[in-house]
mmCIF file of C-alpha atoms in Angstrom:
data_model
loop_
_atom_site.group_PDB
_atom_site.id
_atom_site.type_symbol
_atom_site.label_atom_id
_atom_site.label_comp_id
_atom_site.label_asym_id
_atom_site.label_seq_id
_atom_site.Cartn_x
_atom_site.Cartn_y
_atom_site.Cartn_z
ATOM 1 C CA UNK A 1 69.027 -282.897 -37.140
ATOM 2 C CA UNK A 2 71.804 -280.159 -36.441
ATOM 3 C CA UNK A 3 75.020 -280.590 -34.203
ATOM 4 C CA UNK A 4 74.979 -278.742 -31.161
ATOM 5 C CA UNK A 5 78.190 -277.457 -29.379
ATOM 6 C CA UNK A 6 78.305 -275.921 -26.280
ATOM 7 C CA UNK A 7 80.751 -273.076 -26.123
ATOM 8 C CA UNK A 8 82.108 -271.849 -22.780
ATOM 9 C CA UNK A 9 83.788 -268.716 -21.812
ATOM 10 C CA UNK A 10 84.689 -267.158 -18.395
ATOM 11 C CA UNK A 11 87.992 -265.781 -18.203
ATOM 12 C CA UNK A 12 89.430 -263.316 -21.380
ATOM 13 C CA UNK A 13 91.226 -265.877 -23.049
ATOM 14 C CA UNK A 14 88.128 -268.120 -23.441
ATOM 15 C CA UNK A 15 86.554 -265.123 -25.338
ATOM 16 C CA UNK A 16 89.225 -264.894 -27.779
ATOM 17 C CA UNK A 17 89.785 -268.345 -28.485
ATOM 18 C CA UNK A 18 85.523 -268.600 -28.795
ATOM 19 C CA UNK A 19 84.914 -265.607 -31.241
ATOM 20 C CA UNK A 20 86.641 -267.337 -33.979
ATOM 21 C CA UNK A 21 85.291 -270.082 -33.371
ATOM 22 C CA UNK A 22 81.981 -269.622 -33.341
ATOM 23 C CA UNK A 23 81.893 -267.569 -35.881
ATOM 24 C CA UNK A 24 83.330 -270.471 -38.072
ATOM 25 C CA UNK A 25 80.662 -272.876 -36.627
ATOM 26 C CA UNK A 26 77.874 -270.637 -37.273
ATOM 27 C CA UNK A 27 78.489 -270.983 -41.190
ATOM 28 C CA UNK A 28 77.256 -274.323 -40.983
ATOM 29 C CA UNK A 29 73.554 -275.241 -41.461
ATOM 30 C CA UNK A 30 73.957 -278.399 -39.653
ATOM 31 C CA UNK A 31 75.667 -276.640 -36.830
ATOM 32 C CA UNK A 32 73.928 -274.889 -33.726
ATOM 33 C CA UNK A 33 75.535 -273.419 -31.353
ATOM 34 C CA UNK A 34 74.747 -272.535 -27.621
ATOM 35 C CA UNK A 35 76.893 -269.837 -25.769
ATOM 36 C CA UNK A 36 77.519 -270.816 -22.055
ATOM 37 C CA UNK A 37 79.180 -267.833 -20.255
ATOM 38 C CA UNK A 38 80.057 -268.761 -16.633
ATOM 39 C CA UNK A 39 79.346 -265.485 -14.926
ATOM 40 C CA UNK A 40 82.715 -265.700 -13.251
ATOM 41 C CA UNK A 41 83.297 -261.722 -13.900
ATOM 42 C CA UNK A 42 80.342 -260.936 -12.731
ATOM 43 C CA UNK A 43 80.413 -257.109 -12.809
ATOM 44 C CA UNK A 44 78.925 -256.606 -16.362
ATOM 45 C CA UNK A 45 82.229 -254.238 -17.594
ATOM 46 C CA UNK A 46 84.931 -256.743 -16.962
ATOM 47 C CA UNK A 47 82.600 -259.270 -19.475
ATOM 48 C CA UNK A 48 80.503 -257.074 -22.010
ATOM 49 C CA UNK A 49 83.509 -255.335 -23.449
ATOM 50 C CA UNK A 50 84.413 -258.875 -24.436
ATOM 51 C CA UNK A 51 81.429 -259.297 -26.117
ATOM 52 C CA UNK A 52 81.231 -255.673 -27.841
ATOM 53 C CA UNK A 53 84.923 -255.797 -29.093
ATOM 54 C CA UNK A 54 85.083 -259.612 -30.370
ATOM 55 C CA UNK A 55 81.742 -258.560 -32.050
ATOM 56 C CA UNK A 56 80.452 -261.932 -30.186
ATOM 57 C CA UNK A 57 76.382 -262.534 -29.713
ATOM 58 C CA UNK A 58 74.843 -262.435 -26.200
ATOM 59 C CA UNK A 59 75.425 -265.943 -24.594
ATOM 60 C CA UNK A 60 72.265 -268.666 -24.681
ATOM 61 C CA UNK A 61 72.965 -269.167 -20.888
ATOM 62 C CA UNK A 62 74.226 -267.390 -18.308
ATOM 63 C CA UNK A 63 75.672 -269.501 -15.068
ATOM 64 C CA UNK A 64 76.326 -266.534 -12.963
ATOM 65 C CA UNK A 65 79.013 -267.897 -10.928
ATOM 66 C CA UNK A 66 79.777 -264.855 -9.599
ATOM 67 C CA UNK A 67 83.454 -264.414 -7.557
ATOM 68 C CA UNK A 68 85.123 -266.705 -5.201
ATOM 69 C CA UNK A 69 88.311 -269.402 -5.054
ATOM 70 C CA UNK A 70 89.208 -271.324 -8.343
ATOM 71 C CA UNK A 71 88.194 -274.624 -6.906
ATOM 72 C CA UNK A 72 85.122 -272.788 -5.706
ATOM 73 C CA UNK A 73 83.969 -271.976 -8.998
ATOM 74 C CA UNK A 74 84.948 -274.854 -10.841
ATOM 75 C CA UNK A 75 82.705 -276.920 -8.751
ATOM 76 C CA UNK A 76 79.919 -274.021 -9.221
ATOM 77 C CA UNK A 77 80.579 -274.433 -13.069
ATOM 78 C CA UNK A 78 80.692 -278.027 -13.070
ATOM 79 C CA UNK A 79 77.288 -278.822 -10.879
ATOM 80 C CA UNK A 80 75.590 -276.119 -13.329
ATOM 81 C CA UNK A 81 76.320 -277.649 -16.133
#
């Protein structure tokens, strides 16, 4: 039965901390991994240039959060998950 680790990015320095990351995970057999992005940059440029340049794969789920305060989003994050 494989491990499975939810990743989550949202803001740029979640993307470069995850790339690595999963990327090291993902050379495990017993290891699955499931790519949560929060949606908090919602306009698709400010996020898929993450994606293209750290050469990550296409998040598993996809919170759309959209914009709004911190504690506003946090709680959006948190009740989605």
């Amino acid at each position: 039965m494989p491990r499975v680790f939810g990743c989550v990015v949202g803001a740029r320095p979640n993307f470069m901390k995850m790339a690595p990351l999963l990327r090291a995970l993902e050379k495990y057999d017993d290891v699955r991994t499931v790519l949560i992005h929060t949606g908090q940059h919602y306009d698709s440029q400010l996020s898929d240039v993450f994606f293209e340049d750290l050469e990550m794969r296409r998040p598993d789920i996809h919170l759309g959060v959209g914009s709004g305060t911190h504690g506003r989003q946090t709680a959006l994050v948190l009740e989605a998950v």
